[in-house]
Amino acid sequence: MAQHVFYVDPSQGQDSREGVSATQPLKTLTEALRRSQTDTVIHLKAGLYIPGNGEQFPLTIPPGCQVIGEPGRSRPATILQGSGTLQNLNLGNQAVTCVLLSGATLQSVTLVNTQTQGIGVWMAEGRADLRDVAVLKCGQYGGVVLGNALPTIQTSVFEDCGTAGITFFNQGKGQLKQVICRSNETGVLVQNSASPLIQTCQLEQNKTGIRIADTAHPVLRGNRVVQNQTYGLSLTDRAIVDLGQAQEHGNNIFRNNSQADINNRSRRSLVSCGNDVLPQRVTGRIELIASELPDTSTVPALLFEQPTNVPINPPSPSPGSEESETVPKGSTRFSDMANHWAGPFVDGLTQAGATAGFEDGTFRPQQRVTRAQFAAFVLASFPDRPEKRAETQFSDVPSGFWARHALAQAQATGFLTGYPNGMMRPNEPITRIQAIVAVTNGLGLTGGRVDEIGIYRDRAQVPSYAVDALATA
């Protein structure tokens, strides 16, 4: 629960008050922000927050502070309208309405910045949260994400903005979810090396729906990109975009964009799978590939990825530390793990019966794990899981196959699933992310917060099917 709560009403409030009750509100958000501390919630009454009423722009929301307005019939009835100078070393002076620092939240407000170079909301650090916000009539950008920022922007509208509704610069990442970008020069502009996840958004009636430039590489899943005046999706330079793979559908819709639905002028070829797009409406190098997804996927089709190279010898603890005296240096069971950092953990799993080594006395820690081996692991680790579906006989798992029972049980308990052609592919490798999804689904685990996985530098490359499972794990 918040430690500090302030109330603001631009028509009935006074900044000389304490502002801690709805009946005795402050007049300006500026004053409430000046008084804010960690874990502060500021409630804004519906109305117009402008310089003429005492607001000083840009309004900077500090870490741990939540600013919450009042919803209206078609858009939030709390309106922040104004502009102030923000200095940036790389981009120079910017005319900004609102700045969100790491850990700040802005909810249920309308932002308006009619300056020629006006920007609605600026996010340059950490993990800010923007939700249920309408950003309108900004001369340059509705929203800017830059630096190493990882914001979550959801259920918001960016409309009638000059250069772009939302722009990602530098290494900007984060997530757009259920966002509408309408009637902008460009709906979403992704450039430099930015790599956001754009998911279940609507980009319509812009000049260009999504434009990707430089070496940017966003991920698009489940978006509707329609009725834009030139291109639905446009790529230049060395930009690339993830539009789905054979084992994971993009589920995007590209339709009725005037010149082309997808225009690839990048020097790199694109791959698209599982999107609603007509081949004759695509220009440039793009390969439309067929799906290999199994039915009702618990674990999607397996990728032949090289496993992460795990260091055999991690940094040693300081001499004389408790850890250096009590933790074994390696395995006492397997000859090839005598000095391996994971040796004690493998010994513990072996003693518990969850895993076993090879007949030659090795464990082979760098060897990839197959679906059959994974099935044996989960059966040994979770022997009492109830069956969720009837066992299925797979054509590529013969009666004498060593893991036949384990595969059948893993399928029946929800850890694994087969492929549409009745095959299990037991000898294919399973990746880290697929194993996480399998264990999370098999155990029925829920409750993870998606924003918590923003700490990973390769967040944008996490497949959409795995986001919730990874957050839970």
Coordinates of C-alpha atoms in Angstrom, one line a residue:
M1 CA 0.0 0.0 0.0
A2 CA 1.3 3.5 -0.8
Q3 CA 2.8 5.5 2.0
H4 CA 1.9 8.9 0.5
V5 CA -1.3 9.9 -1.3
F6 CA -2.1 13.3 -2.8
Y7 CA -5.2 14.6 -4.5
V8 CA -5.2 17.3 -7.2
D9 CA -8.1 19.3 -8.6
P10 CA -7.2 22.2 -11.1
S11 CA -10.5 24.0 -10.5
Q12 CA -11.2 23.6 -6.8
G13 CA -7.7 22.9 -5.3
Q14 CA -5.2 25.1 -3.6
D15 CA -1.4 24.5 -3.4
S16 CA -1.3 25.9 0.1
R17 CA -3.2 22.8 1.4
E18 CA -1.8 19.5 2.5
G19 CA -3.6 17.8 -0.4
V20 CA -3.9 14.4 1.4
S21 CA -7.7 14.2 1.1
A22 CA -10.1 14.4 -1.8
T23 CA -12.0 17.2 -0.1
Q24 CA -8.9 19.3 0.4
P25 CA -6.9 18.9 -2.9
L26 CA -3.9 20.6 -4.3
K27 CA -4.3 22.8 -7.4
T28 CA -1.4 21.6 -9.5
L29 CA 0.3 18.4 -10.3
T30 CA 3.6 20.3 -10.3
E31 CA 3.2 20.9 -6.5
A32 CA 2.1 17.3 -5.9
L33 CA 5.3 16.0 -7.7
R34 CA 7.4 18.5 -5.7
R35 CA 6.1 16.8 -2.5
S36 CA 6.2 13.3 -3.7
Q37 CA 8.5 10.6 -2.2
T38 CA 9.0 6.9 -2.9
D39 CA 5.7 5.0 -3.1
T40 CA 3.6 8.1 -3.8
V41 CA 0.2 8.0 -5.5
I42 CA -1.2 11.2 -7.0
H43 CA -4.9 11.2 -8.0
L44 CA -5.8 13.8 -10.6
K45 CA -9.4 15.1 -10.9
A46 CA -10.8 15.5 -14.3
G47 CA -10.0 18.9 -15.8
L48 CA -7.4 20.9 -17.7
Y49 CA -3.8 21.0 -16.4
I50 CA -2.1 23.9 -18.2
P51 CA 0.5 26.6 -17.5
G52 CA -2.2 29.2 -17.0
N53 CA -3.3 27.2 -13.9
G54 CA 0.2 27.1 -12.5
E55 CA 1.6 23.9 -14.1
Q56 CA 5.3 23.9 -15.0
F57 CA 6.3 21.7 -17.9
P58 CA 7.8 19.2 -18.5
L59 CA 6.2 17.3 -15.6
T60 CA 8.7 14.7 -14.4
I61 CA 7.3 11.7 -12.6
P62 CA 10.0 10.2 -10.3
P63 CA 10.7 6.6 -9.5
G64 CA 8.1 4.9 -7.4
C65 CA 5.4 7.5 -8.1
Q66 CA 2.0 6.8 -9.7
V67 CA 0.0 9.5 -11.3
I68 CA -3.6 8.5 -12.0
G69 CA -6.2 10.5 -13.7
E70 CA -9.9 10.0 -14.3
P71 CA -11.3 8.1 -17.4
G72 CA -13.8 9.8 -19.7
R73 CA -16.3 8.6 -22.2
S74 CA -13.9 8.2 -25.2
R75 CA -10.6 9.2 -23.7
P76 CA -9.3 10.2 -20.2
A77 CA -10.9 13.3 -18.8
T78 CA -7.7 14.4 -17.1
I79 CA -5.8 16.5 -19.7
L80 CA -2.2 17.6 -19.3
Q81 CA -1.6 20.2 -22.0
G82 CA 1.7 22.1 -22.2
S83 CA 5.3 22.0 -23.1
G84 CA 8.7 22.7 -21.5
T85 CA 12.3 22.4 -22.5
L86 CA 14.2 19.1 -21.8
Q87 CA 17.9 18.9 -22.5
N88 CA 19.3 15.8 -24.0
L89 CA 23.0 15.3 -24.8
N90 CA 22.4 13.4 -28.1
L91 CA 19.2 15.0 -29.4
G92 CA 19.5 18.5 -28.0
N93 CA 16.7 20.6 -26.5
Q94 CA 13.3 18.9 -26.7
A95 CA 9.8 20.3 -26.1
V96 CA 8.2 17.8 -23.8
T97 CA 4.9 17.5 -21.8
C98 CA 5.8 14.6 -19.4
V99 CA 8.9 12.7 -18.5
L100 CA 8.7 9.2 -16.9
L101 CA 11.7 8.0 -14.9
S102 CA 12.4 4.4 -14.1
G103 CA 9.6 2.9 -12.0
A104 CA 7.2 5.7 -12.6
T105 CA 3.6 5.1 -13.7
L106 CA 1.2 7.3 -15.7
Q107 CA -2.4 6.2 -16.0
S108 CA -5.7 7.5 -17.3
V109 CA -4.6 10.9 -18.6
T110 CA -4.7 12.7 -21.9
L111 CA -1.4 14.4 -23.1
V112 CA -1.4 17.2 -25.6
N113 CA 1.6 19.1 -27.0
T114 CA 0.8 21.3 -30.0
Q115 CA 4.3 22.8 -30.3
T116 CA 5.9 22.2 -33.7
Q117 CA 8.6 19.9 -32.1
G118 CA 6.3 18.8 -29.3
I119 CA 6.7 15.4 -27.6
G120 CA 4.0 14.0 -25.4
V121 CA 5.9 11.5 -23.1
W122 CA 9.6 10.9 -22.8
M123 CA 11.0 7.6 -21.4
A124 CA 14.8 7.4 -21.4
E125 CA 15.6 5.0 -18.5
G126 CA 14.5 1.9 -16.7
R127 CA 11.0 0.4 -16.6
A128 CA 8.3 3.0 -16.7
D129 CA 4.6 2.0 -17.0
L130 CA 2.2 3.9 -19.3
R131 CA -1.4 2.7 -19.5
D132 CA -4.8 3.9 -20.5
V133 CA -3.3 7.1 -21.8
A134 CA -4.3 9.2 -24.9
V135 CA -1.5 11.1 -26.6
L136 CA -2.9 13.6 -29.1
K137 CA -1.8 16.4 -31.4
C138 CA 1.9 16.3 -30.6
G139 CA 3.9 18.2 -33.3
Q140 CA 6.8 15.7 -33.4
Y141 CA 6.4 12.5 -31.4
G142 CA 3.6 11.2 -29.2
G143 CA 6.0 9.1 -27.2
V144 CA 9.8 8.7 -27.2
V145 CA 11.7 5.6 -25.9
L146 CA 15.4 5.9 -26.0
G147 CA 18.6 4.9 -24.2
N148 CA 18.2 1.5 -22.5
A149 CA 14.6 2.1 -21.5
L150 CA 12.3 -0.9 -21.1
P151 CA 8.8 0.7 -20.6
T152 CA 5.5 -1.1 -20.8
I153 CA 3.0 0.9 -22.8
Q154 CA -0.4 -0.7 -23.0
T155 CA -4.1 0.0 -23.7
S156 CA -3.2 3.5 -24.9
V157 CA -3.9 5.7 -28.0
F158 CA -1.4 7.8 -30.0
E159 CA -3.2 10.0 -32.5
D160 CA -2.6 12.9 -34.9
C161 CA 1.1 13.3 -34.1
G162 CA 3.6 14.8 -36.5
T163 CA 6.6 12.6 -37.1
A164 CA 5.4 9.4 -35.3
G165 CA 3.0 8.2 -32.7
I166 CA 5.7 6.3 -30.9
T167 CA 9.5 6.3 -31.6
F168 CA 12.2 4.0 -30.3
F169 CA 15.8 5.3 -30.4
N170 CA 19.2 3.9 -29.4
Q171 CA 18.8 0.6 -27.5
G172 CA 15.2 1.2 -26.6
K173 CA 13.2 -1.9 -25.9
G174 CA 10.1 -2.5 -23.8
Q175 CA 6.7 -3.6 -24.9
L176 CA 3.7 -2.1 -26.7
K177 CA 0.6 -4.0 -26.0
Q178 CA -3.0 -3.2 -27.1
V179 CA -1.9 0.2 -28.3
I180 CA -3.7 2.1 -31.1
C181 CA -1.7 4.4 -33.4
R182 CA -4.0 6.3 -35.7
S183 CA -3.6 9.3 -38.1
N184 CA 0.1 9.9 -37.5
E185 CA 2.8 10.4 -40.1
T186 CA 4.2 7.0 -38.9
G187 CA 2.4 4.9 -36.3
V188 CA 5.5 3.3 -34.8
L189 CA 9.0 4.3 -35.8
V190 CA 11.9 2.0 -34.7
Q191 CA 15.4 3.0 -35.5
N192 CA 19.1 2.8 -34.4
S193 CA 19.4 -0.6 -32.6
A194 CA 16.1 -0.6 -30.8
S195 CA 14.2 -3.9 -30.4
P196 CA 10.8 -3.6 -28.8
L197 CA 8.1 -6.2 -28.7
I198 CA 5.0 -4.9 -30.5
Q199 CA 2.0 -7.1 -29.6
T200 CA -1.7 -7.0 -30.3
C201 CA -1.6 -3.3 -31.4
Q202 CA -3.7 -1.5 -34.1
L203 CA -1.9 0.7 -36.6
E204 CA -4.4 2.3 -38.9
Q205 CA -4.9 5.4 -41.1
N206 CA -1.3 6.6 -40.6
K207 CA 0.8 7.6 -43.6
T208 CA 3.0 4.5 -42.7
G209 CA 1.9 2.0 -40.2
I210 CA 5.3 0.8 -38.9
R211 CA 8.7 2.0 -40.1
I212 CA 12.0 0.3 -39.2
A213 CA 15.4 1.7 -40.0
D214 CA 19.1 1.4 -39.3
T215 CA 19.8 -1.9 -37.5
A216 CA 16.7 -2.0 -35.5
H217 CA 15.1 -5.4 -35.0
P218 CA 11.6 -5.4 -33.3
V219 CA 9.4 -8.4 -32.8
L220 CA 5.8 -8.2 -34.1
R221 CA 3.0 -10.5 -32.8
G222 CA -0.7 -10.3 -33.2
N223 CA -0.9 -6.8 -34.6
R224 CA -3.5 -5.3 -37.0
V225 CA -1.8 -3.1 -39.6
V226 CA -4.5 -1.8 -42.0
Q227 CA -5.6 1.1 -44.1
N228 CA -2.4 3.1 -44.0
Q229 CA -1.8 5.6 -46.8
T230 CA 1.5 4.2 -48.1
Y231 CA 2.9 1.1 -46.5
G232 CA 1.7 -1.1 -43.6
L233 CA 5.3 -2.1 -42.7
S234 CA 8.4 -0.5 -44.2
L235 CA 12.0 -1.4 -43.7
T236 CA 15.2 0.3 -44.8
D237 CA 19.0 0.2 -44.3
R238 CA 19.9 -3.0 -42.4
A239 CA 16.8 -3.3 -40.4
I240 CA 15.1 -6.6 -39.7
V241 CA 11.8 -7.7 -38.1
D242 CA 10.6 -10.9 -36.5
L243 CA 7.4 -11.8 -38.2
G244 CA 7.2 -15.3 -36.9
Q245 CA 9.0 -18.6 -37.6
A246 CA 8.0 -22.1 -38.6
Q247 CA 7.6 -22.9 -34.9
E248 CA 5.9 -19.7 -33.9
H249 CA 3.3 -17.8 -35.8
G250 CA 3.5 -14.0 -36.2
N251 CA -0.4 -13.7 -36.2
N252 CA -0.2 -10.2 -37.7
I253 CA -2.7 -8.9 -40.2
F254 CA -1.4 -6.7 -43.0
R255 CA -4.3 -5.6 -45.2
N256 CA -5.6 -2.7 -47.4
N257 CA -2.5 -0.4 -47.1
S258 CA -2.4 1.8 -50.2
Q259 CA 1.0 1.1 -51.9
A260 CA 2.0 -2.2 -50.3
D261 CA 1.2 -4.1 -47.1
I262 CA 4.9 -4.9 -46.5
N263 CA 7.7 -3.0 -48.3
N264 CA 11.2 -4.3 -47.6
R265 CA 13.9 -2.0 -48.9
S266 CA 16.3 -3.3 -46.2
R267 CA 19.5 -5.1 -47.3
R268 CA 18.3 -8.1 -45.4
S269 CA 15.7 -10.7 -46.3
L270 CA 12.7 -11.3 -44.2
V271 CA 10.9 -14.4 -43.1
S272 CA 7.2 -14.5 -42.4
C273 CA 5.1 -17.3 -40.9
G274 CA 1.5 -17.4 -39.8
N275 CA 0.6 -13.8 -40.8
D276 CA -2.5 -12.7 -42.8
V277 CA -0.7 -11.1 -45.8
L278 CA -1.2 -11.5 -49.5
P279 CA 2.0 -12.3 -51.5
Q280 CA 1.1 -9.9 -54.3
R281 CA 0.9 -7.1 -51.7
V282 CA 4.5 -7.6 -50.6
T283 CA 7.5 -5.9 -52.2
G284 CA 11.2 -6.7 -51.6
R285 CA 12.9 -9.8 -50.3
I286 CA 10.5 -11.8 -48.0
E287 CA 10.0 -15.5 -47.7
L288 CA 6.5 -16.7 -46.7
I289 CA 7.2 -20.1 -45.0
A290 CA 4.9 -22.9 -43.8
S291 CA 4.1 -23.6 -40.2
E292 CA 5.5 -26.6 -38.3
L293 CA 3.6 -26.0 -35.1
P294 CA 2.3 -29.0 -33.2
D295 CA -1.4 -29.1 -32.4
T296 CA -2.5 -27.3 -29.2
S297 CA 1.1 -26.5 -28.4
T298 CA 2.3 -26.9 -24.9
V299 CA 5.9 -26.9 -26.3
P300 CA 6.2 -25.5 -29.8
A301 CA 8.2 -27.2 -32.5
L302 CA 11.8 -27.4 -31.5
L303 CA 14.5 -25.1 -32.7
F304 CA 18.0 -26.4 -33.5
E305 CA 19.7 -23.8 -31.4
Q306 CA 23.2 -24.1 -30.1
P307 CA 23.1 -24.2 -26.3
T308 CA 24.5 -21.3 -24.3
N309 CA 28.1 -21.9 -23.5
V310 CA 28.2 -22.2 -19.8
P311 CA 31.6 -21.4 -18.2
I312 CA 33.2 -24.5 -16.7
N313 CA 34.9 -22.5 -14.0
P314 CA 32.9 -19.5 -12.7
P315 CA 34.6 -16.8 -10.6
S316 CA 36.0 -18.3 -7.4
P317 CA 34.8 -17.0 -4.0
S318 CA 37.2 -14.9 -2.1
P319 CA 39.8 -16.9 -0.1
G320 CA 38.7 -17.7 3.4
S321 CA 35.0 -17.1 2.7
E322 CA 32.4 -19.4 4.1
E323 CA 31.4 -20.5 0.6
S324 CA 34.9 -21.6 -0.3
E325 CA 35.1 -23.8 2.7
T326 CA 31.6 -25.5 2.5
V327 CA 30.7 -25.8 -1.2
P328 CA 32.3 -28.7 -3.1
K329 CA 34.3 -27.8 -6.1
G330 CA 32.7 -30.3 -8.5
S331 CA 31.0 -33.6 -8.9
T332 CA 32.1 -36.6 -6.9
R333 CA 30.1 -39.0 -9.2
F334 CA 31.0 -38.0 -12.8
S335 CA 34.6 -37.9 -14.1
D336 CA 33.9 -35.0 -16.6
M337 CA 32.4 -32.8 -13.9
A338 CA 35.1 -33.0 -11.2
N339 CA 35.8 -29.3 -11.5
H340 CA 32.5 -28.1 -13.0
W341 CA 30.6 -25.4 -11.1
A342 CA 27.3 -27.4 -11.4
G343 CA 28.8 -30.6 -10.1
P344 CA 27.3 -30.5 -6.6
F345 CA 23.8 -29.8 -8.0
V346 CA 24.1 -32.6 -10.5
D347 CA 25.2 -35.0 -7.7
G348 CA 22.1 -33.9 -5.7
L349 CA 19.7 -34.5 -8.6
T350 CA 21.3 -37.9 -9.2
Q351 CA 21.0 -38.9 -5.5
A352 CA 17.3 -37.9 -5.7
G353 CA 16.8 -40.0 -8.7
A354 CA 15.9 -37.1 -11.0
T355 CA 18.8 -37.8 -13.4
A356 CA 21.6 -40.2 -14.2
G357 CA 24.8 -40.3 -16.0
F358 CA 26.1 -42.4 -18.9
E359 CA 27.5 -45.9 -18.6
D360 CA 31.1 -44.7 -19.0
G361 CA 30.8 -42.7 -15.8
T362 CA 30.4 -39.3 -17.5
F363 CA 27.5 -36.8 -17.4
R364 CA 28.3 -34.8 -20.6
P365 CA 27.0 -31.4 -19.3
Q366 CA 27.6 -29.6 -22.6
Q367 CA 25.6 -32.1 -24.6
R368 CA 22.2 -31.0 -25.8
V369 CA 19.1 -32.5 -24.2
T370 CA 16.6 -34.3 -26.5
R371 CA 12.8 -34.4 -26.1
A372 CA 13.1 -38.0 -24.9
Q373 CA 15.7 -37.1 -22.3
F374 CA 13.6 -34.2 -21.1
A375 CA 10.6 -36.4 -20.8
A376 CA 12.6 -38.8 -18.6
F377 CA 13.7 -35.9 -16.4
V378 CA 10.2 -34.5 -15.8
L379 CA 8.8 -38.0 -15.1
A380 CA 11.5 -38.6 -12.5
S381 CA 11.2 -35.2 -11.0
F382 CA 7.4 -35.0 -10.9
P383 CA 6.2 -38.7 -10.7
D384 CA 2.8 -37.9 -9.2
R385 CA 1.4 -35.4 -11.7
P386 CA -2.2 -36.2 -12.7
E387 CA -3.0 -37.0 -16.3
K388 CA -4.6 -34.1 -18.3
R389 CA -5.3 -36.0 -21.5
A390 CA -5.3 -39.6 -22.8
E391 CA -2.0 -41.1 -23.8
T392 CA -1.2 -41.0 -27.5
Q393 CA 0.7 -43.4 -29.6
F394 CA 3.3 -41.7 -31.8
S395 CA 4.4 -43.2 -35.1
D396 CA 8.1 -42.4 -34.6
V397 CA 8.3 -43.9 -31.1
P398 CA 8.7 -47.6 -31.5
S399 CA 7.6 -50.1 -28.9
G400 CA 11.2 -50.8 -27.8
F401 CA 12.3 -47.2 -27.6
W402 CA 14.0 -46.6 -24.2
A403 CA 11.9 -43.5 -23.4
R404 CA 8.6 -44.6 -24.8
H405 CA 6.9 -44.7 -21.3
A406 CA 8.4 -41.3 -20.3
L407 CA 7.2 -39.6 -23.5
A408 CA 3.7 -41.0 -23.1
Q409 CA 3.5 -39.8 -19.6
A410 CA 5.0 -36.4 -20.4
Q411 CA 2.4 -36.0 -23.1
A412 CA -0.5 -37.2 -20.9
T413 CA 0.5 -34.9 -18.0
G414 CA 0.8 -31.8 -20.2
F415 CA 4.6 -31.3 -20.3
L416 CA 4.9 -32.3 -24.0
T417 CA 2.7 -32.5 -27.0
G418 CA 2.9 -34.2 -30.4
Y419 CA 3.0 -32.8 -33.9
P420 CA 0.1 -32.6 -36.3
N421 CA 1.4 -35.6 -38.3
G422 CA 1.3 -37.9 -35.3
M423 CA 5.0 -37.7 -34.5
M424 CA 6.8 -36.9 -31.3
R425 CA 10.4 -36.3 -32.7
P426 CA 12.0 -37.8 -29.6
N427 CA 15.6 -37.2 -30.6
E428 CA 15.3 -33.5 -31.4
P429 CA 16.9 -31.1 -29.0
I430 CA 14.8 -29.0 -26.6
T431 CA 15.8 -25.3 -26.0
R432 CA 16.0 -23.5 -22.7
I433 CA 12.9 -21.5 -23.3
Q434 CA 10.9 -24.5 -24.5
A435 CA 11.9 -26.4 -21.3
I436 CA 10.7 -23.4 -19.2
V437 CA 7.4 -23.4 -21.0
A438 CA 7.0 -27.1 -20.7
V439 CA 7.7 -27.2 -16.9
T440 CA 5.5 -24.2 -16.3
N441 CA 2.6 -25.6 -18.2
G442 CA 3.0 -29.1 -16.9
L443 CA 2.9 -27.9 -13.3
G444 CA 0.1 -25.4 -14.0
L445 CA 2.1 -22.5 -12.7
T446 CA 0.7 -18.9 -13.2
G447 CA 1.1 -15.5 -11.7
G448 CA 4.3 -14.0 -13.2
R449 CA 4.6 -10.3 -14.0
V450 CA 5.7 -9.8 -17.6
D451 CA 7.5 -6.5 -16.8
E452 CA 10.0 -8.4 -14.6
I453 CA 11.7 -10.1 -17.5
G454 CA 12.7 -6.7 -18.9
I455 CA 16.1 -7.2 -17.1
Y456 CA 17.1 -9.6 -19.9
R457 CA 19.1 -7.9 -22.7
D458 CA 17.5 -10.3 -25.3
R459 CA 14.0 -9.7 -24.0
A460 CA 12.7 -8.8 -27.4
Q461 CA 13.8 -12.2 -28.8
V462 CA 11.7 -14.2 -26.2
P463 CA 8.9 -15.8 -28.3
S464 CA 5.5 -14.5 -27.4
Y465 CA 4.2 -17.9 -26.5
A466 CA 6.9 -18.1 -23.8
V467 CA 6.6 -14.6 -22.2
D468 CA 4.1 -15.5 -19.5
A469 CA 5.9 -18.8 -18.7
L470 CA 9.3 -17.1 -18.4
A471 CA 7.9 -14.4 -16.1
T472 CA 6.3 -17.1 -13.9
A473 CA 9.4 -19.1 -13.8

